[in-house]
XYZ file of C-alpha atoms in Angstrom:
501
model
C -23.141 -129.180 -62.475
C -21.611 -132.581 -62.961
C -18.654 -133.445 -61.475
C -15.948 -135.514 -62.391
C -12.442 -135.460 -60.723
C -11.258 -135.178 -57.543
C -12.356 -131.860 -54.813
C -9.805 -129.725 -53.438
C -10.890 -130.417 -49.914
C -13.984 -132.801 -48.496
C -16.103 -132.104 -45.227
C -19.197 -133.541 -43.967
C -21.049 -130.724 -44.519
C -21.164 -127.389 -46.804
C -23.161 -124.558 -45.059
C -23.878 -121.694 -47.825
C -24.419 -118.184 -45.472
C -23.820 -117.163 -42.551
C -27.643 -115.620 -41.618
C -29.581 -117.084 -39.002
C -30.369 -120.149 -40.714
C -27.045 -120.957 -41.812
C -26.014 -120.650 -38.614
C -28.455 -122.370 -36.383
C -27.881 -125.044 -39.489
C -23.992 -125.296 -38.892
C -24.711 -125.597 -35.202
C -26.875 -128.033 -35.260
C -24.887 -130.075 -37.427
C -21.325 -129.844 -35.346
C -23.477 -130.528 -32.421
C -24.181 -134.367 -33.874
C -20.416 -134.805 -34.967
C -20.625 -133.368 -38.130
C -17.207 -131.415 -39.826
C -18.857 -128.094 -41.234
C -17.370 -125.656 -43.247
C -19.437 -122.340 -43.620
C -19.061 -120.218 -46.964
C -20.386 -116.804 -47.061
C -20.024 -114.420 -49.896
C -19.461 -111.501 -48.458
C -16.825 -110.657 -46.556
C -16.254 -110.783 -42.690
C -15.486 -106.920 -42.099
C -18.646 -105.765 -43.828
C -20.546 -108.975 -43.474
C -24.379 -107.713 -43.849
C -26.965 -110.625 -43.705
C -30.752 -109.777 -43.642
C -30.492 -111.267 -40.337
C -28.225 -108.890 -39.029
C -30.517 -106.018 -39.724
C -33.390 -107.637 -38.239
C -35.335 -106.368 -35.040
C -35.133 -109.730 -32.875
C -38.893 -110.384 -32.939
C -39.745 -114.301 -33.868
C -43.246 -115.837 -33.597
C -44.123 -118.514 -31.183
C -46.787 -120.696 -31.828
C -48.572 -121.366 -27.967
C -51.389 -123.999 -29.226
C -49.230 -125.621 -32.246
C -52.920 -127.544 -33.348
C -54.325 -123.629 -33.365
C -51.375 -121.985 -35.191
C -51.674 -125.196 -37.765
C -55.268 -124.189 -38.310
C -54.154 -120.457 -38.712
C -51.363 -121.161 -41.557
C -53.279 -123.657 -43.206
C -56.066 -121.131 -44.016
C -53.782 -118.383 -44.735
C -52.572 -120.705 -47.735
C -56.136 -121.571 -48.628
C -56.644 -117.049 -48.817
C -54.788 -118.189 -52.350
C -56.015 -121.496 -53.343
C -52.571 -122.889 -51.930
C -52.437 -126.279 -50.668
C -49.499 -127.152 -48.333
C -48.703 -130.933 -47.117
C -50.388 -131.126 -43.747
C -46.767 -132.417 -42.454
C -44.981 -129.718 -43.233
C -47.608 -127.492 -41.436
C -47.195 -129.490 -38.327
C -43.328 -129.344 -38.470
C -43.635 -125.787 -38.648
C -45.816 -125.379 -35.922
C -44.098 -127.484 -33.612
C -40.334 -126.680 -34.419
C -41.191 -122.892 -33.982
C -42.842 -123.562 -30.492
C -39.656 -124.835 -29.412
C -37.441 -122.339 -30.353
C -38.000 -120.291 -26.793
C -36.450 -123.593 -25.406
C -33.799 -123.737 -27.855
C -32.777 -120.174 -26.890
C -32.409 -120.382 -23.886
C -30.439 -123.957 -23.665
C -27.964 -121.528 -25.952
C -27.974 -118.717 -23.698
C -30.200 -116.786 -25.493
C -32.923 -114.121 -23.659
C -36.157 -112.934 -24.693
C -38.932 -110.794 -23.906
C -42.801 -112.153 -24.504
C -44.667 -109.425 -26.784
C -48.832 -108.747 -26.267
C -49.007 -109.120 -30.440
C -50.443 -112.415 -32.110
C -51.436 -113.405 -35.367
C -51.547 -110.613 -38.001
C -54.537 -111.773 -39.801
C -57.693 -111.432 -37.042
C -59.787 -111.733 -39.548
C -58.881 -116.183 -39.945
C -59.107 -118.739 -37.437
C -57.144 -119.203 -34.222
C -54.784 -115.914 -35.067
C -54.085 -115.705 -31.599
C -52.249 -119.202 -30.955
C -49.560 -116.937 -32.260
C -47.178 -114.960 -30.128
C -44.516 -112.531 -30.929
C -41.753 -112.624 -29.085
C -38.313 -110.569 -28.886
C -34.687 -111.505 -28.426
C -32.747 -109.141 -26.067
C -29.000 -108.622 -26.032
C -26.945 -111.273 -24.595
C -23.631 -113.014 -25.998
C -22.266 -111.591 -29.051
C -18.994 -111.436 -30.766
C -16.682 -108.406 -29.844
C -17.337 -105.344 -31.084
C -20.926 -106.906 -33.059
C -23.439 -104.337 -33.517
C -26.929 -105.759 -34.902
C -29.876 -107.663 -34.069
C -29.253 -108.855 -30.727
C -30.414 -112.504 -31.962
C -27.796 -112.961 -35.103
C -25.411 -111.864 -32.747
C -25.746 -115.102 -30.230
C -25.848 -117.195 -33.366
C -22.871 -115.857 -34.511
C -21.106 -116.505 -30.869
C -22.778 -119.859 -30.797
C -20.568 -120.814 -34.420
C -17.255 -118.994 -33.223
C -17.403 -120.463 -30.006
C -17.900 -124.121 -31.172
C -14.536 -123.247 -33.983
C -16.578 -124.047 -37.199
C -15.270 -123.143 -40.028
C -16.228 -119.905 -41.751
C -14.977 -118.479 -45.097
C -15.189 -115.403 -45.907
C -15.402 -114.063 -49.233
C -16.056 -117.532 -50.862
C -19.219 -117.443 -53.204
C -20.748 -120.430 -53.995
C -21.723 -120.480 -57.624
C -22.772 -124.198 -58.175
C -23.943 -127.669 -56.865
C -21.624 -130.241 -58.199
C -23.502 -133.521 -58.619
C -22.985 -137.199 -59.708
C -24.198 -139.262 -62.405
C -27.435 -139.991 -60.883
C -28.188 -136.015 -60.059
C -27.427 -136.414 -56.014
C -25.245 -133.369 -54.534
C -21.832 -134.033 -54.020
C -20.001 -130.628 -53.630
C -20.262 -126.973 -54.042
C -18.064 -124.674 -56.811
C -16.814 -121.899 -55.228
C -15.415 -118.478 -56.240
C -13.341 -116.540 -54.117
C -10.009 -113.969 -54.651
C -7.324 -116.641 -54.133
C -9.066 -118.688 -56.874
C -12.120 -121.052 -57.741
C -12.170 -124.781 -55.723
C -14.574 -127.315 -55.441
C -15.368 -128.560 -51.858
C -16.782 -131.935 -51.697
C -18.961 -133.222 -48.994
C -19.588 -136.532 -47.087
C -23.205 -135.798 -46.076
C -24.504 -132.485 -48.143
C -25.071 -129.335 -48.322
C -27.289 -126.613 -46.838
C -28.671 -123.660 -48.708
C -29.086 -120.804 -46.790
C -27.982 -117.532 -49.043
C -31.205 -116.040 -48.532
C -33.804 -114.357 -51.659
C -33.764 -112.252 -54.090
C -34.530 -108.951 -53.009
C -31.085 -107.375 -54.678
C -31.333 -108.950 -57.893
C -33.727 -106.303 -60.445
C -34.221 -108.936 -62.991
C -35.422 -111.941 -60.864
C -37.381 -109.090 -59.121
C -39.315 -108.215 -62.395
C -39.623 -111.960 -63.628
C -41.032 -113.129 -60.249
C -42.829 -110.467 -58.684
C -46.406 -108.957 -59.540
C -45.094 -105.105 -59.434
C -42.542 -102.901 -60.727
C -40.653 -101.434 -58.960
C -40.143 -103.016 -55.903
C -37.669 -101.903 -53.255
C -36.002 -103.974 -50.080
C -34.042 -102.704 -47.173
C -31.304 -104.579 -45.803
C -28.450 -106.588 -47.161
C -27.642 -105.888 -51.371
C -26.181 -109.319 -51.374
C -28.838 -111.732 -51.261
C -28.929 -112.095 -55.214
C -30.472 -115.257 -55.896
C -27.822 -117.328 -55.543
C -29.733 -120.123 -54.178
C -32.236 -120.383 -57.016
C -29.762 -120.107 -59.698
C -28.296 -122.946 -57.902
C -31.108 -124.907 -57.562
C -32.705 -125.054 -61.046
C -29.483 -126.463 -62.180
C -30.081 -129.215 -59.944
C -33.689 -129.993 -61.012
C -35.012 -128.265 -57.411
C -39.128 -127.040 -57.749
C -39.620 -123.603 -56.841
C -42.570 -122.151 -55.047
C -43.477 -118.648 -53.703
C -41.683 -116.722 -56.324
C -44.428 -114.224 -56.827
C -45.203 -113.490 -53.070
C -43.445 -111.438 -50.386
C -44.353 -109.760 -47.006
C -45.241 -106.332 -48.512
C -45.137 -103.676 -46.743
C -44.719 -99.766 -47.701
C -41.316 -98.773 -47.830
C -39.892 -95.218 -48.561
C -36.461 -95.226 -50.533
C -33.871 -92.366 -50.467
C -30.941 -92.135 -52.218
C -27.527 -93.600 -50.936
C -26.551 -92.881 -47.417
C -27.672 -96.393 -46.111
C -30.797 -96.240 -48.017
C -30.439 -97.143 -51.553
C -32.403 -100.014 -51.164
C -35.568 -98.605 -49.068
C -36.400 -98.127 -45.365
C -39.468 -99.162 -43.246
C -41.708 -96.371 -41.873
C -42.912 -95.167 -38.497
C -45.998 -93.936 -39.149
C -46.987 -93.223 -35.896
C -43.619 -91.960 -34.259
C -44.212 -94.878 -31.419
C -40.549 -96.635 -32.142
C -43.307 -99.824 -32.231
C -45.426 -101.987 -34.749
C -48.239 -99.540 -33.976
C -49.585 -96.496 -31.831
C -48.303 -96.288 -28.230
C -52.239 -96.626 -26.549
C -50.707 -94.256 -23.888
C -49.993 -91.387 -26.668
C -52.621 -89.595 -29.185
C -51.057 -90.402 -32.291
C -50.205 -87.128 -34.993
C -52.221 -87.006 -38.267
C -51.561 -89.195 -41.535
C -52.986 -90.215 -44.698
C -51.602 -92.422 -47.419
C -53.291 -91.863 -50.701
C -52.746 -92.390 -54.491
C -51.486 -90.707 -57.615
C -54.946 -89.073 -57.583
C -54.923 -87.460 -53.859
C -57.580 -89.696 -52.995
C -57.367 -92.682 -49.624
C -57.468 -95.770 -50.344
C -57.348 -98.066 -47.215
C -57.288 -98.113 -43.847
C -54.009 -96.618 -42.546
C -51.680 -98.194 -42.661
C -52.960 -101.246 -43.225
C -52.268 -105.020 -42.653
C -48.211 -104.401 -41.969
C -46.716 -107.371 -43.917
C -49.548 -107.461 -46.450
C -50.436 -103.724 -47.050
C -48.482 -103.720 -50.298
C -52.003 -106.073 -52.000
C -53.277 -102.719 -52.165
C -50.614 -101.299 -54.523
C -50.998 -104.322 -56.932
C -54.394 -102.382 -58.826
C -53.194 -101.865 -62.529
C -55.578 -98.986 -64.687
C -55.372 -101.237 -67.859
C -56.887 -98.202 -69.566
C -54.327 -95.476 -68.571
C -51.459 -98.502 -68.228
C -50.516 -97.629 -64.850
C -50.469 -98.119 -61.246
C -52.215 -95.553 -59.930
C -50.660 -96.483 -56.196
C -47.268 -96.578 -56.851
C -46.076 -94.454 -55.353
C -48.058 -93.989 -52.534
C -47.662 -90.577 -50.862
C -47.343 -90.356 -47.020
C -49.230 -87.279 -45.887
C -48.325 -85.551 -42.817
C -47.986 -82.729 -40.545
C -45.796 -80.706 -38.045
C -46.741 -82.925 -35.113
C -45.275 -86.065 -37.013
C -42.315 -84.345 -38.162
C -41.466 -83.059 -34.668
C -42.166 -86.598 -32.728
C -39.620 -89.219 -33.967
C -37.443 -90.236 -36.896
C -39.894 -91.189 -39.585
C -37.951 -94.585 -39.941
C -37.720 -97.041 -36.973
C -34.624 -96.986 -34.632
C -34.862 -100.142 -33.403
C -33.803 -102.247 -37.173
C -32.704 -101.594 -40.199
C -30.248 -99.472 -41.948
C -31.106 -97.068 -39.307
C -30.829 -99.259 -36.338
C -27.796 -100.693 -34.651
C -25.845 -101.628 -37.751
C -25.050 -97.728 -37.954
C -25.398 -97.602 -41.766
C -26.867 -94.370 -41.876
C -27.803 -92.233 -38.125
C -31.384 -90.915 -38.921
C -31.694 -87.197 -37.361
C -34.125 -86.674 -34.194
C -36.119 -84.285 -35.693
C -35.850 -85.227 -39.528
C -34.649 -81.895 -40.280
C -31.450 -83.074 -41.664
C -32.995 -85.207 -44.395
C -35.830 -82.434 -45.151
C -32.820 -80.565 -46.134
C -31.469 -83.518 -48.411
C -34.822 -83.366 -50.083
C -35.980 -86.659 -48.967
C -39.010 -85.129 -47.306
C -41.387 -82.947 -49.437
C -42.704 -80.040 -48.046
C -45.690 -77.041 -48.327
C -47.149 -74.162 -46.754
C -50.508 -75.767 -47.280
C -51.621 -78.853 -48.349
C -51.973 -77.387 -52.036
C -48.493 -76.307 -52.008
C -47.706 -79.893 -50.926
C -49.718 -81.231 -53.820
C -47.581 -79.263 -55.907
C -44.435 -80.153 -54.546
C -45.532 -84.217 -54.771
C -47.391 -83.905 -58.586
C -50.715 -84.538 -57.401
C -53.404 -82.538 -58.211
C -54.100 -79.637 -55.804
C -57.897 -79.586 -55.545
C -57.955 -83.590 -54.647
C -55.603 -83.719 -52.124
C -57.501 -80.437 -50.367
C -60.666 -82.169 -50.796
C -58.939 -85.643 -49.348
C -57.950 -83.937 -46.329
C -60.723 -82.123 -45.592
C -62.645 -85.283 -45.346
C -60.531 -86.807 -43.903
C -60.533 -84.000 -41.363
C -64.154 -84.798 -41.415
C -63.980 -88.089 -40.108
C -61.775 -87.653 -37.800
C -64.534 -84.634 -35.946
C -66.631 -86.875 -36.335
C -64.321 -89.704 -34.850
C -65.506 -92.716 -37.076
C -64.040 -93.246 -40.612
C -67.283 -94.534 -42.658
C -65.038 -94.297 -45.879
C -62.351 -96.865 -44.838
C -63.074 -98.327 -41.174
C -59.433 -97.063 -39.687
C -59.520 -97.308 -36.248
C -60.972 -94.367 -34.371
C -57.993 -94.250 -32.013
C -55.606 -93.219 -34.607
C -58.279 -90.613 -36.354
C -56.005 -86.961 -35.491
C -56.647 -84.460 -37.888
C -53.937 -82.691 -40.439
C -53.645 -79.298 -39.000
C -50.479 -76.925 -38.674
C -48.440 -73.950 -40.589
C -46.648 -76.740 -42.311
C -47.491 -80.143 -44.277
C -45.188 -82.851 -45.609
C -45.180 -86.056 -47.634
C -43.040 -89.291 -48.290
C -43.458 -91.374 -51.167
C -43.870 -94.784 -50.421
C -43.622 -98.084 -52.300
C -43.929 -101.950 -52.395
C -41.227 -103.091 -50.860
C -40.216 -105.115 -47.394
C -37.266 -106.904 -45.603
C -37.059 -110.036 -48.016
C -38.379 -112.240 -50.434
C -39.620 -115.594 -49.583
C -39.096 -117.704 -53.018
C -36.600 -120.340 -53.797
C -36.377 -124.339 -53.609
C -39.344 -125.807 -52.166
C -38.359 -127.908 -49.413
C -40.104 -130.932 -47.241
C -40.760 -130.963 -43.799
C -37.084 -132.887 -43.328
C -35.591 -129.470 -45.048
C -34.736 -131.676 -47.958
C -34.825 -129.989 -51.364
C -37.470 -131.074 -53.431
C -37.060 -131.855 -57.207
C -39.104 -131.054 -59.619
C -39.754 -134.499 -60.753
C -40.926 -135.383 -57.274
C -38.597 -136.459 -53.985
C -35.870 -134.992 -52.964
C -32.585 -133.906 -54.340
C -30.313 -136.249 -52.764
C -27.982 -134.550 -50.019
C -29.251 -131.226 -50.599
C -31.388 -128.945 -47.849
C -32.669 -125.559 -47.219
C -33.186 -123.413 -44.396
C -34.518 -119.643 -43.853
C -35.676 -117.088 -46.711
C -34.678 -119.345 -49.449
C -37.651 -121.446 -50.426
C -40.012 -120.270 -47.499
C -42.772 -122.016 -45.863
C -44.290 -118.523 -46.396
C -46.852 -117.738 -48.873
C -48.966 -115.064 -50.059
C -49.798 -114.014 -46.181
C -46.966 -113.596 -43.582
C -48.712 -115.108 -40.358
C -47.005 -112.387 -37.913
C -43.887 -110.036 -37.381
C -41.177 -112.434 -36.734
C -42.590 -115.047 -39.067
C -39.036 -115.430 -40.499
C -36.492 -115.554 -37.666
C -38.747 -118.186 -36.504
C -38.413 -120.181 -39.014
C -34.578 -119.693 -39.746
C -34.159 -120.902 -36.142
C -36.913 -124.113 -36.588
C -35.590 -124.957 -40.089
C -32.295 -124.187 -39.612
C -32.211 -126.797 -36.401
C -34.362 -129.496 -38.861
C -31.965 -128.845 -41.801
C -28.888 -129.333 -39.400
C -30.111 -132.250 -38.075
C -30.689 -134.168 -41.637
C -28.015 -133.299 -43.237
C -25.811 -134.890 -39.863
C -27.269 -137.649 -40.518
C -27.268 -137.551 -44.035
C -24.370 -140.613 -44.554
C -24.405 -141.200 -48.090
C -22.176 -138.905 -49.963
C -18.680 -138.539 -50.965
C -16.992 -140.716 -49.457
């Protein structure tokens, strides 16, 4: 939006959220002398970033040349050409966020899981890593890691408003940022800035119509916060910023209940281990995942961040999607183990949104969980045809006597057979934590225009415009990069000294 007029207040910098990369971005930037001034749209009692409802895992590159290798030909999977630079920035700024941490006061725990792809080169100079609990406001509950960042801002006395909504870039004659328009219930004002501004209000995953202009399925369902909207693309366009990764996401299969915490959708615990994957010290209980037909259709449950590519199939004769839903087949010994959603995140976790029952009985009884007598009852309860999903799982039955799945290659350690009195069944979709599209931005975190360069005094860290294409590289992908970008985006912008003045 042009601007002409005077502001009703100037700062060196405008901060837009209050996630992790906001915050490591207002940080950074009062750490190099900086005035900030933080606006986040929702307000501070039931503030409810993605980041808060994250798990604390963020991936650490330990040979940055291997893990440049590794993301460069996970673009190249979709014919996607990335500047080497930004690669490199990437690769490095992530390795260093273990240091960052703990020059903050931060503590973490060093995870056996690497790259998620095994099947691409140098996967394993990837590590995961997890934050543990250390400072945190008073009475935060969350992810343990949004909860330092949050000290780190509080403790510093930056700025934050509450309830202020930024709903446009104001800009000079010759298209550079100068301000931010913001909304909020004492009135609109227009905050002008010295140096620029950061964007970091995170996707789109709450917005239905960008969700069914952008992404290659219908419906698709995120858990987490309902207030990342799209702000930051709206935003951008009017600026002249390029967008990239609109139509990708980390997919994974999500099951969505109504209300109670999980309008939006929920991740899955397949295996009842309260981990990514099987505890190697337990057998895991029986599951299948198969179709509107009854039939398999992968190995379950799949790449985790990239299982939804299966759903995408479309029957161009029939006009549908034959996987969506997916139905989660299952028996008494799953039922009995764990929650069917993880404890550790989510709306489930330690934002307290909604407290999953131990023994899912309580939401069987809400009539999230389908049941049967048999697995044709369960059919019939679901909508799939009887005789398929009999014959499905007595193959897959089958296989698993036999203990080697020639029909889909799942691994033979998770191959338990569906037995019991009882038999039940989720219905699963594409869905995940958070969309990764928005203003492409340069390894400096500067906006890019469309027309080529940047947009002057404008930068971008976290989910907004992520370095992220069609494959996530590992769990944890994204904190890591709201800390590295976040830091890099901070860090321009401080010494950014040619706006307003």
């Amino acid at each position: 939006m042009f601007h002409t007029g005077g502001f009703d207040q100037v700062v060196d910098v405008a901060v837009l959220g209050l996630g992790n990369a906001g915050a490591v971005a207002a940080v950074t930037a009062h750490d190099r002398g900086a005035q900030v001034l933080v606006l986040e749209k929702q307000d501070a009692a039931t503030h409810r970033p993605n980041s808060r409802y994250a798990a604390g895992f963020f991936l650490v590159p330990t040979d940055v040349a291997g893990a440049c290798r590794y993301l460069a030909a996970s673009y190249a999977v979709n014919g996607e050409v990335v500047d080497p630079e930004l690669i490199a920035t990437w690769a490095r700024e992530t390795a260093r966020n273990p240091e960052w941490l703990g020059a903050h006061g931060g503590e973490y725990a060093v995870l056996d899981l690497h790259g998620e792809h095994d099947t691409l080169p140098d996967h394993g100079a990837v590590t995961v890593y997890r934050a543990r609990p250390g400072r945190q406001p008073d009475g935060y509950t969350g992810c343990p890691l949004h909860g330092l960042l949050r000290w780190l801002v509080a403790d510093r006395g930056i700025e934050v408003r509450h309830g202020a909504r930024a709903t446009a870039l104001l800009t000079d004659a010759t298209g550079a940022v100068v301000g931010v328009q913001v909304d909020a219930a004492d009135g609109p004002s227009r905050i002008g800035v010295r140096r620029g501004v950061v964007l970091a209000v995170g996707g789109f995953e709450a917005d239905d119509a960008l969700k069914t202009q952008y992404l290659p399925a219908t419906p698709v369902h995120f858990y987490g916060t309902r207030h990342n909207t799209g702000d930051g693309i709206t935003m951008g366009l009017d600026v002249g910023a390029a967008l990239w990764h609109m139509n990708v996401w980390p997919g994974h299969f999500v099951a969505r209940f109504p209300g109670d915490g999980y309008g939006g959708g929920t991740a899955i615990d397949l295996w009842g281990s309260g981990r990514f994957g099987p505890d190697p010290a337990v057998r895991p209980p029986g599951a299948v995942f198969v179709d509107g037909g009854g039939r398999r259709f992968l190995p379950e449950p799949g790449r985790q961040h990239a299982a939804t590519l299966h759903l995408l199939a479309m029957d161009a004769g029939r006009l549908t999607r034959p996987r969506i839903p997916t139905w989660w087949i299952f028996d008494d010994a799953r039922m009995a183990r764990a929650p069917l959603v993880p404890t550790y995140s989510g709306p489930a976790g330690p934002v307290g949104d909604y407290a999953w029952s131990s023994d899912n009985r309580a939401e069987l009884a809400r009539g999230w969980i389908h049941s049967g007598g048999s697995v044709a009852e369960l059919a019939g309860a679901c909508g799939l045809d009887p005789d398929a999903l009999v014959a499905t799982v007595e193959r897959y039955n089958a296989l698993c006597a036999a203990g080697h799945d020639v029909d889909h290659g799942r691994d033979p350690a998770t191959l338990t057979p569906l037995v019991g009195d009882r038999f039940y069944a989720v219905a699963l979709w594409p869905g995940g934590s958070h969309t990764v599209g928005g203003p492409r931005r340069d390894a400096a975190a500067r906006v890019v225009s469309a027309r080529g360069g940047p947009v002057a005094h404008l930068y971008s860290a976290g989910e907004l415009g992520s370095i992220h294409g069609l494959l996530y590289p590992a769990g944890g992908a994204s904190l890591a990069e709201c800390l590295a970008f976040g830091r890099i985006a901070g860090e321009s912008v401080a010494a950014d000294r040619t706006g307003v003045r």
